[in-house]
Amino acid sequence: MAVSERTVLQFGPSSATASLTAKVNPLVIFNICDCFVRRPDQAERVIGTLLGSVLPDGTVDIRNSYVVPHNEFSDQVALDIEYHHTMLKSHLKVNPQEAIVGWFSTGLGVTGGSALIHEFYSREVSNPVHLTVDTSFGSGEGTIKAYVSVNLSLGDRPLAAQFQEIPVDLRMIEAERVGFDILKTTAVDKLPSDMEGMEVLMERLLSLINDVYKYVDDVVEGRVAPDNCIGILISESVASLPKLSPPVFDKLINDNLQDQLLLVYLSSITRTQLSLAEKLNTAAQLP
């Protein structure tokens, strides 16, 4: 998909859209944040499909979502349309009463590529809602906004895509509010890789060993009164360790490390092949 040359305009709420409200289930926000931290290394944001229904009073009830793989370049945006349709069929088998109501993206506000993506979802459903979620929680609060788009034209010539903000109803029960507060305080930009996670665990293990060593040394030197319960736990922990010589232990660690590196390498190759297949499938469906 090539980025549209039309200008993207963003406006605040107006009287024309005052009666239109987007009601968002908190699970949708949790899912979007989870997809963001699990995004590919080269991706700056994630986008996806919103599922739900339109209530009799016109409220768009957003109850579910799934991410859609995409690639963004300087002059184009490519969506994995086949993946989108496959996921939609799977969701409809479980929740046949739900339908596409719009799409989401992480970040603040709309971007130049938003008009083109919104145009695609406009072919899937009339008047889709565009939901943006600020997953950085930079201000301590997750900024969640919803928009609808109106095309501005001069005669037969399209001039711009006007994104009009609409109110967002994010009601939570107490348990959901607690979970959302925890999400804000523990927000991370990216999940650590296998090697980074192993490094953190090894540093934590070394810190615990140093704490145990200091405690035992303080007891032996008489600086701390001995505790029989702690002594029993330390004795059981030491007894549970296998008796390995340093060379054998080093070989065991190095072998496991090589296995981890091999898995990382194979997963990297798999991701590359899937990315190539995605681009080829998307290019084949473009006119």
PDB file of C-alpha atoms in Angstrom:
ATOM      1  CA  MET A   1       0.000   0.000   0.000  1.00  0.00           C
ATOM      2  CA  ALA A   2       1.427   3.371  -0.957  1.00  0.00           C
ATOM      3  CA  VAL A   3       0.885   6.211   1.467  1.00  0.00           C
ATOM      4  CA  SER A   4      -1.881   8.518   0.316  1.00  0.00           C
ATOM      5  CA  GLU A   5      -0.904  12.026  -0.748  1.00  0.00           C
ATOM      6  CA  ARG A   6      -3.928  13.464   1.025  1.00  0.00           C
ATOM      7  CA  THR A   7      -3.357  15.563   4.102  1.00  0.00           C
ATOM      8  CA  VAL A   8      -4.305  14.092   7.472  1.00  0.00           C
ATOM      9  CA  LEU A   9      -6.186  16.483   9.748  1.00  0.00           C
ATOM     10  CA  GLN A  10      -6.805  15.791  13.430  1.00  0.00           C
ATOM     11  CA  PHE A  11      -9.563  17.584  15.366  1.00  0.00           C
ATOM     12  CA  GLY A  12     -10.909  17.442  18.888  1.00  0.00           C
ATOM     13  CA  PRO A  13     -14.472  16.433  19.756  1.00  0.00           C
ATOM     14  CA  SER A  14     -17.241  18.363  18.054  1.00  0.00           C
ATOM     15  CA  SER A  15     -21.004  18.522  18.237  1.00  0.00           C
ATOM     16  CA  ALA A  16     -21.254  16.439  15.079  1.00  0.00           C
ATOM     17  CA  THR A  17     -19.745  13.431  16.836  1.00  0.00           C
ATOM     18  CA  ALA A  18     -20.872  14.153  20.394  1.00  0.00           C
ATOM     19  CA  SER A  19     -23.482  11.377  20.256  1.00  0.00           C
ATOM     20  CA  LEU A  20     -20.939   8.797  19.057  1.00  0.00           C
ATOM     21  CA  THR A  21     -18.980   7.070  21.839  1.00  0.00           C
ATOM     22  CA  ALA A  22     -16.418   4.275  21.851  1.00  0.00           C
ATOM     23  CA  LYS A  23     -16.886   1.909  24.805  1.00  0.00           C
ATOM     24  CA  VAL A  24     -13.629  -0.013  25.340  1.00  0.00           C
ATOM     25  CA  ASN A  25     -13.311  -3.230  27.323  1.00  0.00           C
ATOM     26  CA  PRO A  26     -10.172  -3.095  29.543  1.00  0.00           C
ATOM     27  CA  LEU A  27      -9.051  -6.467  28.170  1.00  0.00           C
ATOM     28  CA  VAL A  28      -8.576  -4.770  24.812  1.00  0.00           C
ATOM     29  CA  ILE A  29      -6.101  -2.326  26.361  1.00  0.00           C
ATOM     30  CA  PHE A  30      -4.246  -5.155  28.120  1.00  0.00           C
ATOM     31  CA  ASN A  31      -4.015  -7.106  24.857  1.00  0.00           C
ATOM     32  CA  ILE A  32      -2.709  -4.084  22.937  1.00  0.00           C
ATOM     33  CA  CYS A  33      -0.018  -3.426  25.551  1.00  0.00           C
ATOM     34  CA  ASP A  34       0.980  -7.102  25.517  1.00  0.00           C
ATOM     35  CA  CYS A  35       1.259  -7.081  21.713  1.00  0.00           C
ATOM     36  CA  PHE A  36       3.377  -3.919  21.893  1.00  0.00           C
ATOM     37  CA  VAL A  37       6.039  -5.362  24.199  1.00  0.00           C
ATOM     38  CA  ARG A  38       6.141  -8.552  22.091  1.00  0.00           C
ATOM     39  CA  ARG A  39       6.455  -6.708  18.772  1.00  0.00           C
ATOM     40  CA  PRO A  40       9.301  -7.511  16.337  1.00  0.00           C
ATOM     41  CA  ASP A  41      12.611  -5.776  16.987  1.00  0.00           C
ATOM     42  CA  GLN A  42      12.350  -3.505  13.949  1.00  0.00           C
ATOM     43  CA  ALA A  43       8.758  -2.388  14.605  1.00  0.00           C
ATOM     44  CA  GLU A  44       8.140   0.961  16.299  1.00  0.00           C
ATOM     45  CA  ARG A  45       4.411   0.357  16.829  1.00  0.00           C
ATOM     46  CA  VAL A  46       1.738  -2.291  16.417  1.00  0.00           C
ATOM     47  CA  ILE A  47      -1.609  -2.067  14.687  1.00  0.00           C
ATOM     48  CA  GLY A  48      -4.543  -4.433  14.638  1.00  0.00           C
ATOM     49  CA  THR A  49      -8.248  -5.051  14.285  1.00  0.00           C
ATOM     50  CA  LEU A  50     -10.960  -4.141  16.783  1.00  0.00           C
ATOM     51  CA  LEU A  51     -13.965  -6.424  17.221  1.00  0.00           C
ATOM     52  CA  GLY A  52     -17.279  -5.742  18.917  1.00  0.00           C
ATOM     53  CA  SER A  53     -20.691  -4.421  17.999  1.00  0.00           C
ATOM     54  CA  VAL A  54     -22.672  -1.220  17.612  1.00  0.00           C
ATOM     55  CA  LEU A  55     -25.273  -0.767  20.371  1.00  0.00           C
ATOM     56  CA  PRO A  56     -28.782   0.557  19.651  1.00  0.00           C
ATOM     57  CA  ASP A  57     -27.854   4.009  20.986  1.00  0.00           C
ATOM     58  CA  GLY A  58     -24.963   4.224  18.507  1.00  0.00           C
ATOM     59  CA  THR A  59     -22.193   3.399  20.999  1.00  0.00           C
ATOM     60  CA  VAL A  60     -19.392   1.339  19.474  1.00  0.00           C
ATOM     61  CA  ASP A  61     -18.758  -1.474  21.974  1.00  0.00           C
ATOM     62  CA  ILE A  62     -15.142  -2.663  21.525  1.00  0.00           C
ATOM     63  CA  ARG A  63     -14.723  -6.041  23.239  1.00  0.00           C
ATOM     64  CA  ASN A  64     -11.861  -7.800  21.484  1.00  0.00           C
ATOM     65  CA  SER A  65      -8.781  -7.200  19.351  1.00  0.00           C
ATOM     66  CA  TYR A  66      -5.922  -8.900  17.573  1.00  0.00           C
ATOM     67  CA  VAL A  67      -2.701  -7.582  16.104  1.00  0.00           C
ATOM     68  CA  VAL A  68      -2.092  -7.558  12.337  1.00  0.00           C
ATOM     69  CA  PRO A  69       1.536  -7.830  11.143  1.00  0.00           C
ATOM     70  CA  HIS A  70       2.621  -4.862   9.071  1.00  0.00           C
ATOM     71  CA  ASN A  71       5.670  -3.088   7.704  1.00  0.00           C
ATOM     72  CA  GLU A  72       6.122   0.653   7.457  1.00  0.00           C
ATOM     73  CA  PHE A  73       8.583   2.378   5.191  1.00  0.00           C
ATOM     74  CA  SER A  74       9.203   5.972   4.249  1.00  0.00           C
ATOM     75  CA  ASP A  75       6.646   5.925   1.442  1.00  0.00           C
ATOM     76  CA  GLN A  76       4.380   2.940   2.050  1.00  0.00           C
ATOM     77  CA  VAL A  77       2.554   0.742   4.564  1.00  0.00           C
ATOM     78  CA  ALA A  78       2.069  -2.988   4.011  1.00  0.00           C
ATOM     79  CA  LEU A  79      -0.552  -5.001   5.917  1.00  0.00           C
ATOM     80  CA  ASP A  80      -0.708  -8.779   6.052  1.00  0.00           C
ATOM     81  CA  ILE A  81      -4.248  -8.955   4.680  1.00  0.00           C
ATOM     82  CA  GLU A  82      -4.313 -12.755   4.550  1.00  0.00           C
ATOM     83  CA  TYR A  83      -3.362 -12.968   8.238  1.00  0.00           C
ATOM     84  CA  HIS A  84      -6.086 -10.433   9.071  1.00  0.00           C
ATOM     85  CA  HIS A  85      -8.779 -12.478   7.333  1.00  0.00           C
ATOM     86  CA  THR A  86      -7.543 -15.745   8.875  1.00  0.00           C
ATOM     87  CA  MET A  87      -7.648 -14.289  12.395  1.00  0.00           C
ATOM     88  CA  LEU A  88     -11.078 -12.812  11.743  1.00  0.00           C
ATOM     89  CA  LYS A  89     -12.482 -16.199  10.740  1.00  0.00           C
ATOM     90  CA  SER A  90     -11.002 -17.793  13.878  1.00  0.00           C
ATOM     91  CA  HIS A  91     -12.503 -15.134  16.156  1.00  0.00           C
ATOM     92  CA  LEU A  92     -15.916 -15.370  14.514  1.00  0.00           C
ATOM     93  CA  LYS A  93     -15.981 -19.119  15.151  1.00  0.00           C
ATOM     94  CA  VAL A  94     -15.666 -18.420  18.884  1.00  0.00           C
ATOM     95  CA  ASN A  95     -17.716 -15.189  19.055  1.00  0.00           C
ATOM     96  CA  PRO A  96     -20.037 -15.106  16.026  1.00  0.00           C
ATOM     97  CA  GLN A  97     -21.897 -12.107  17.448  1.00  0.00           C
ATOM     98  CA  GLU A  98     -18.829  -9.886  17.112  1.00  0.00           C
ATOM     99  CA  ALA A  99     -17.828  -7.994  13.983  1.00  0.00           C
ATOM    100  CA  ILE A 100     -15.120  -5.585  12.855  1.00  0.00           C
ATOM    101  CA  VAL A 101     -15.705  -2.134  14.336  1.00  0.00           C
ATOM    102  CA  GLY A 102     -12.365  -0.507  13.572  1.00  0.00           C
ATOM    103  CA  TRP A 103      -8.635  -0.742  14.144  1.00  0.00           C
ATOM    104  CA  PHE A 104      -6.035   0.279  16.709  1.00  0.00           C
ATOM    105  CA  SER A 105      -2.479   1.546  16.763  1.00  0.00           C
ATOM    106  CA  THR A 106      -0.017   2.329  19.520  1.00  0.00           C
ATOM    107  CA  GLY A 107       1.283   5.856  19.930  1.00  0.00           C
ATOM    108  CA  LEU A 108      -0.197   9.329  20.248  1.00  0.00           C
ATOM    109  CA  GLY A 109      -2.621  10.659  17.648  1.00  0.00           C
ATOM    110  CA  VAL A 110      -2.817   9.840  13.960  1.00  0.00           C
ATOM    111  CA  THR A 111       0.037   9.682  11.456  1.00  0.00           C
ATOM    112  CA  GLY A 112       0.410  10.025   7.715  1.00  0.00           C
ATOM    113  CA  GLY A 113      -0.090   6.298   7.181  1.00  0.00           C
ATOM    114  CA  SER A 114      -3.236   6.258   9.316  1.00  0.00           C
ATOM    115  CA  ALA A 115      -5.378   7.548   6.434  1.00  0.00           C
ATOM    116  CA  LEU A 116      -4.379   4.652   4.190  1.00  0.00           C
ATOM    117  CA  ILE A 117      -4.897   2.005   6.879  1.00  0.00           C
ATOM    118  CA  HIS A 118      -8.240   3.593   7.782  1.00  0.00           C
ATOM    119  CA  GLU A 119      -9.226   3.450   4.127  1.00  0.00           C
ATOM    120  CA  PHE A 120      -8.589  -0.314   4.111  1.00  0.00           C
ATOM    121  CA  TYR A 121     -10.783  -0.841   7.194  1.00  0.00           C
ATOM    122  CA  SER A 122     -13.454   1.374   5.619  1.00  0.00           C
ATOM    123  CA  ARG A 123     -13.806  -1.335   2.990  1.00  0.00           C
ATOM    124  CA  GLU A 124     -14.226  -3.929   5.755  1.00  0.00           C
ATOM    125  CA  VAL A 125     -16.872  -1.984   7.731  1.00  0.00           C
ATOM    126  CA  SER A 126     -18.661   1.331   7.346  1.00  0.00           C
ATOM    127  CA  ASN A 127     -17.410   4.192   9.539  1.00  0.00           C
ATOM    128  CA  PRO A 128     -14.676   2.294  11.448  1.00  0.00           C
ATOM    129  CA  VAL A 129     -13.274   3.612  14.727  1.00  0.00           C
ATOM    130  CA  HIS A 130      -9.557   4.289  15.019  1.00  0.00           C
ATOM    131  CA  LEU A 131      -8.301   3.686  18.583  1.00  0.00           C
ATOM    132  CA  THR A 132      -4.873   4.969  19.670  1.00  0.00           C
ATOM    133  CA  VAL A 133      -3.176   3.778  22.870  1.00  0.00           C
ATOM    134  CA  ASP A 134      -0.126   5.471  24.353  1.00  0.00           C
ATOM    135  CA  THR A 135       1.777   2.434  25.605  1.00  0.00           C
ATOM    136  CA  SER A 136       4.680   4.522  26.913  1.00  0.00           C
ATOM    137  CA  PHE A 137       2.616   5.801  29.881  1.00  0.00           C
ATOM    138  CA  GLY A 138       4.901   8.829  29.762  1.00  0.00           C
ATOM    139  CA  SER A 139       2.627  11.011  31.876  1.00  0.00           C
ATOM    140  CA  GLY A 140       1.799   8.193  34.273  1.00  0.00           C
ATOM    141  CA  GLU A 141      -1.505   7.633  32.501  1.00  0.00           C
ATOM    142  CA  GLY A 142      -2.228   5.672  29.363  1.00  0.00           C
ATOM    143  CA  THR A 143      -3.644   8.155  26.857  1.00  0.00           C
ATOM    144  CA  ILE A 144      -6.449   6.385  24.993  1.00  0.00           C
ATOM    145  CA  LYS A 145      -8.229   8.212  22.179  1.00  0.00           C
ATOM    146  CA  ALA A 146     -10.718   7.239  19.506  1.00  0.00           C
ATOM    147  CA  TYR A 147     -11.338   8.823  16.121  1.00  0.00           C
ATOM    148  CA  VAL A 148     -13.628   8.557  13.151  1.00  0.00           C
ATOM    149  CA  SER A 149     -12.661   9.782   9.707  1.00  0.00           C
ATOM    150  CA  VAL A 150     -14.464  11.999   7.218  1.00  0.00           C
ATOM    151  CA  ASN A 151     -13.094  12.638   3.728  1.00  0.00           C
ATOM    152  CA  LEU A 152     -12.897  16.300   2.752  1.00  0.00           C
ATOM    153  CA  SER A 153     -13.237  16.925  -0.975  1.00  0.00           C
ATOM    154  CA  LEU A 154     -13.365  19.860  -3.369  1.00  0.00           C
ATOM    155  CA  GLY A 155     -15.724  18.747  -6.070  1.00  0.00           C
ATOM    156  CA  ASP A 156     -14.494  15.337  -7.204  1.00  0.00           C
ATOM    157  CA  ARG A 157     -10.999  15.939  -5.865  1.00  0.00           C
ATOM    158  CA  PRO A 158     -10.200  14.486  -2.399  1.00  0.00           C
ATOM    159  CA  LEU A 159      -8.231  16.978  -0.301  1.00  0.00           C
ATOM    160  CA  ALA A 160      -7.728  15.479   3.154  1.00  0.00           C
ATOM    161  CA  ALA A 161      -8.768  12.821   5.620  1.00  0.00           C
ATOM    162  CA  GLN A 162     -10.287  14.491   8.677  1.00  0.00           C
ATOM    163  CA  PHE A 163      -9.924  12.450  11.869  1.00  0.00           C
ATOM    164  CA  GLN A 164     -12.500  13.614  14.386  1.00  0.00           C
ATOM    165  CA  GLU A 165     -11.979  12.605  18.020  1.00  0.00           C
ATOM    166  CA  ILE A 166     -14.912  10.970  19.813  1.00  0.00           C
ATOM    167  CA  PRO A 167     -15.412  10.295  23.556  1.00  0.00           C
ATOM    168  CA  VAL A 168     -13.979   7.077  25.009  1.00  0.00           C
ATOM    169  CA  ASP A 169     -15.840   5.189  27.750  1.00  0.00           C
ATOM    170  CA  LEU A 170     -13.305   3.080  29.682  1.00  0.00           C
ATOM    171  CA  ARG A 171     -15.210   1.708  32.652  1.00  0.00           C
ATOM    172  CA  MET A 172     -13.507  -0.776  34.941  1.00  0.00           C
ATOM    173  CA  ILE A 173     -14.518  -2.879  37.880  1.00  0.00           C
ATOM    174  CA  GLU A 174     -12.230  -2.851  40.916  1.00  0.00           C
ATOM    175  CA  ALA A 175     -10.180  -5.881  39.841  1.00  0.00           C
ATOM    176  CA  GLU A 176      -9.627  -4.429  36.366  1.00  0.00           C
ATOM    177  CA  ARG A 177      -8.641  -1.062  37.853  1.00  0.00           C
ATOM    178  CA  VAL A 178      -6.011  -2.760  40.048  1.00  0.00           C
ATOM    179  CA  GLY A 179      -4.614  -4.588  37.028  1.00  0.00           C
ATOM    180  CA  PHE A 180      -4.513  -1.381  34.982  1.00  0.00           C
ATOM    181  CA  ASP A 181      -2.659   0.467  37.756  1.00  0.00           C
ATOM    182  CA  ILE A 182      -0.094  -2.344  37.945  1.00  0.00           C
ATOM    183  CA  LEU A 183       0.300  -2.203  34.169  1.00  0.00           C
ATOM    184  CA  LYS A 184       1.119   1.513  34.351  1.00  0.00           C
ATOM    185  CA  THR A 185       3.764   1.073  37.032  1.00  0.00           C
ATOM    186  CA  THR A 186       5.448  -1.941  35.395  1.00  0.00           C
ATOM    187  CA  ALA A 187       5.292  -0.779  31.789  1.00  0.00           C
ATOM    188  CA  VAL A 188       8.309  -1.781  29.663  1.00  0.00           C
ATOM    189  CA  ASP A 189       9.154  -0.809  26.121  1.00  0.00           C
ATOM    190  CA  LYS A 190      10.236  -4.287  25.049  1.00  0.00           C
ATOM    191  CA  LEU A 191      10.432  -7.779  26.474  1.00  0.00           C
ATOM    192  CA  PRO A 192      14.038  -8.874  27.078  1.00  0.00           C
ATOM    193  CA  SER A 193      15.562 -11.427  24.741  1.00  0.00           C
ATOM    194  CA  ASP A 194      16.537 -14.911  25.918  1.00  0.00           C
ATOM    195  CA  MET A 195      20.138 -13.845  26.452  1.00  0.00           C
ATOM    196  CA  GLU A 196      19.151 -10.663  28.281  1.00  0.00           C
ATOM    197  CA  GLY A 197      16.787 -12.626  30.504  1.00  0.00           C
ATOM    198  CA  MET A 198      19.515 -15.149  31.286  1.00  0.00           C
ATOM    199  CA  GLU A 199      21.914 -12.333  32.150  1.00  0.00           C
ATOM    200  CA  VAL A 200      19.400 -10.797  34.568  1.00  0.00           C
ATOM    201  CA  LEU A 201      18.785 -14.173  36.225  1.00  0.00           C
ATOM    202  CA  MET A 202      22.499 -14.863  36.590  1.00  0.00           C
ATOM    203  CA  GLU A 203      23.069 -11.434  38.168  1.00  0.00           C
ATOM    204  CA  ARG A 204      20.204 -12.068  40.571  1.00  0.00           C
ATOM    205  CA  LEU A 205      21.598 -15.506  41.448  1.00  0.00           C
ATOM    206  CA  LEU A 206      25.055 -14.022  42.080  1.00  0.00           C
ATOM    207  CA  SER A 207      23.535 -11.387  44.356  1.00  0.00           C
ATOM    208  CA  LEU A 208      21.710 -14.059  46.389  1.00  0.00           C
ATOM    209  CA  ILE A 209      24.881 -16.149  46.694  1.00  0.00           C
ATOM    210  CA  ASN A 210      26.778 -13.095  47.956  1.00  0.00           C
ATOM    211  CA  ASP A 211      24.027 -12.460  50.538  1.00  0.00           C
ATOM    212  CA  VAL A 212      24.257 -16.075  51.787  1.00  0.00           C
ATOM    213  CA  TYR A 213      28.054 -15.928  51.874  1.00  0.00           C
ATOM    214  CA  LYS A 214      27.966 -12.676  53.890  1.00  0.00           C
ATOM    215  CA  TYR A 215      25.443 -14.149  56.358  1.00  0.00           C
ATOM    216  CA  VAL A 216      27.533 -17.298  56.917  1.00  0.00           C
ATOM    217  CA  ASP A 217      30.698 -15.221  57.329  1.00  0.00           C
ATOM    218  CA  ASP A 218      28.973 -12.932  59.860  1.00  0.00           C
ATOM    219  CA  VAL A 219      27.777 -15.953  61.876  1.00  0.00           C
ATOM    220  CA  VAL A 220      31.252 -17.516  61.892  1.00  0.00           C
ATOM    221  CA  GLU A 221      32.845 -14.222  62.998  1.00  0.00           C
ATOM    222  CA  GLY A 222      30.225 -13.747  65.708  1.00  0.00           C
ATOM    223  CA  ARG A 223      28.751 -10.563  64.249  1.00  0.00           C
ATOM    224  CA  VAL A 224      25.282 -12.136  63.815  1.00  0.00           C
ATOM    225  CA  ALA A 225      23.480 -14.604  66.084  1.00  0.00           C
ATOM    226  CA  PRO A 226      23.042 -17.980  64.345  1.00  0.00           C
ATOM    227  CA  ASP A 227      19.564 -19.060  63.234  1.00  0.00           C
ATOM    228  CA  ASN A 228      18.992 -22.828  63.083  1.00  0.00           C
ATOM    229  CA  CYS A 229      16.193 -22.550  60.505  1.00  0.00           C
ATOM    230  CA  ILE A 230      18.375 -20.536  58.120  1.00  0.00           C
ATOM    231  CA  GLY A 231      21.250 -22.961  58.683  1.00  0.00           C
ATOM    232  CA  ILE A 232      19.058 -25.939  57.780  1.00  0.00           C
ATOM    233  CA  LEU A 233      17.856 -24.224  54.582  1.00  0.00           C
ATOM    234  CA  ILE A 234      21.421 -23.379  53.527  1.00  0.00           C
ATOM    235  CA  SER A 235      22.549 -26.947  54.263  1.00  0.00           C
ATOM    236  CA  GLU A 236      19.698 -28.441  52.209  1.00  0.00           C
ATOM    237  CA  SER A 237      20.425 -26.073  49.303  1.00  0.00           C
ATOM    238  CA  VAL A 238      24.111 -26.959  49.267  1.00  0.00           C
ATOM    239  CA  ALA A 239      23.353 -30.685  49.524  1.00  0.00           C
ATOM    240  CA  SER A 240      20.989 -30.503  46.530  1.00  0.00           C
ATOM    241  CA  LEU A 241      23.763 -29.239  44.226  1.00  0.00           C
ATOM    242  CA  PRO A 242      25.487 -31.856  42.066  1.00  0.00           C
ATOM    243  CA  LYS A 243      29.143 -32.485  42.834  1.00  0.00           C
ATOM    244  CA  LEU A 244      30.902 -31.367  39.673  1.00  0.00           C
ATOM    245  CA  SER A 245      34.496 -30.382  39.126  1.00  0.00           C
ATOM    246  CA  PRO A 246      35.069 -26.864  37.747  1.00  0.00           C
ATOM    247  CA  PRO A 247      36.031 -28.110  34.225  1.00  0.00           C
ATOM    248  CA  VAL A 248      32.900 -30.282  34.013  1.00  0.00           C
ATOM    249  CA  PHE A 249      30.717 -27.450  35.290  1.00  0.00           C
ATOM    250  CA  ASP A 250      32.186 -24.997  32.755  1.00  0.00           C
ATOM    251  CA  LYS A 251      31.588 -27.479  29.931  1.00  0.00           C
ATOM    252  CA  LEU A 252      27.971 -27.958  31.034  1.00  0.00           C
ATOM    253  CA  ILE A 253      27.345 -24.203  31.073  1.00  0.00           C
ATOM    254  CA  ASN A 254      29.043 -23.662  27.713  1.00  0.00           C
ATOM    255  CA  ASP A 255      27.067 -26.481  26.077  1.00  0.00           C
ATOM    256  CA  ASN A 256      23.779 -25.032  27.340  1.00  0.00           C
ATOM    257  CA  LEU A 257      24.835 -21.580  26.170  1.00  0.00           C
ATOM    258  CA  GLN A 258      25.597 -22.888  22.692  1.00  0.00           C
ATOM    259  CA  ASP A 259      22.169 -24.547  22.584  1.00  0.00           C
ATOM    260  CA  GLN A 260      20.550 -21.230  23.505  1.00  0.00           C
ATOM    261  CA  LEU A 261      22.497 -19.390  20.791  1.00  0.00           C
ATOM    262  CA  LEU A 262      21.478 -22.018  18.230  1.00  0.00           C
ATOM    263  CA  LEU A 263      17.797 -21.584  19.137  1.00  0.00           C
ATOM    264  CA  VAL A 264      18.108 -17.797  18.853  1.00  0.00           C
ATOM    265  CA  TYR A 265      19.747 -18.169  15.434  1.00  0.00           C
ATOM    266  CA  LEU A 266      17.056 -20.579  14.167  1.00  0.00           C
ATOM    267  CA  SER A 267      14.241 -18.332  15.422  1.00  0.00           C
ATOM    268  CA  SER A 268      15.858 -15.355  13.669  1.00  0.00           C
ATOM    269  CA  ILE A 269      15.934 -17.288  10.382  1.00  0.00           C
ATOM    270  CA  THR A 270      12.288 -18.293  10.862  1.00  0.00           C
ATOM    271  CA  ARG A 271      11.227 -14.682  11.466  1.00  0.00           C
ATOM    272  CA  THR A 272      13.076 -13.589   8.324  1.00  0.00           C
ATOM    273  CA  GLN A 273      11.367 -16.246   6.198  1.00  0.00           C
ATOM    274  CA  LEU A 274       7.945 -15.337   7.594  1.00  0.00           C
ATOM    275  CA  SER A 275       8.592 -11.653   6.898  1.00  0.00           C
ATOM    276  CA  LEU A 276       9.540 -12.423   3.291  1.00  0.00           C
ATOM    277  CA  ALA A 277       6.461 -14.606   2.842  1.00  0.00           C
ATOM    278  CA  GLU A 278       4.285 -11.846   4.311  1.00  0.00           C
ATOM    279  CA  LYS A 279       5.664  -9.250   1.892  1.00  0.00           C
ATOM    280  CA  LEU A 280       5.236 -11.575  -1.100  1.00  0.00           C
ATOM    281  CA  ASN A 281       1.633 -12.405  -0.142  1.00  0.00           C
ATOM    282  CA  THR A 282       0.795  -8.740   0.371  1.00  0.00           C
ATOM    283  CA  ALA A 283       2.417  -7.726  -2.933  1.00  0.00           C
ATOM    284  CA  ALA A 284       0.503 -10.466  -4.768  1.00  0.00           C
ATOM    285  CA  GLN A 285      -2.833  -9.083  -3.542  1.00  0.00           C
ATOM    286  CA  LEU A 286      -2.127  -5.491  -4.516  1.00  0.00           C
ATOM    287  CA  PRO A 287      -3.608  -4.291  -7.828  1.00  0.00           C
TER     288      PRO A 287
END
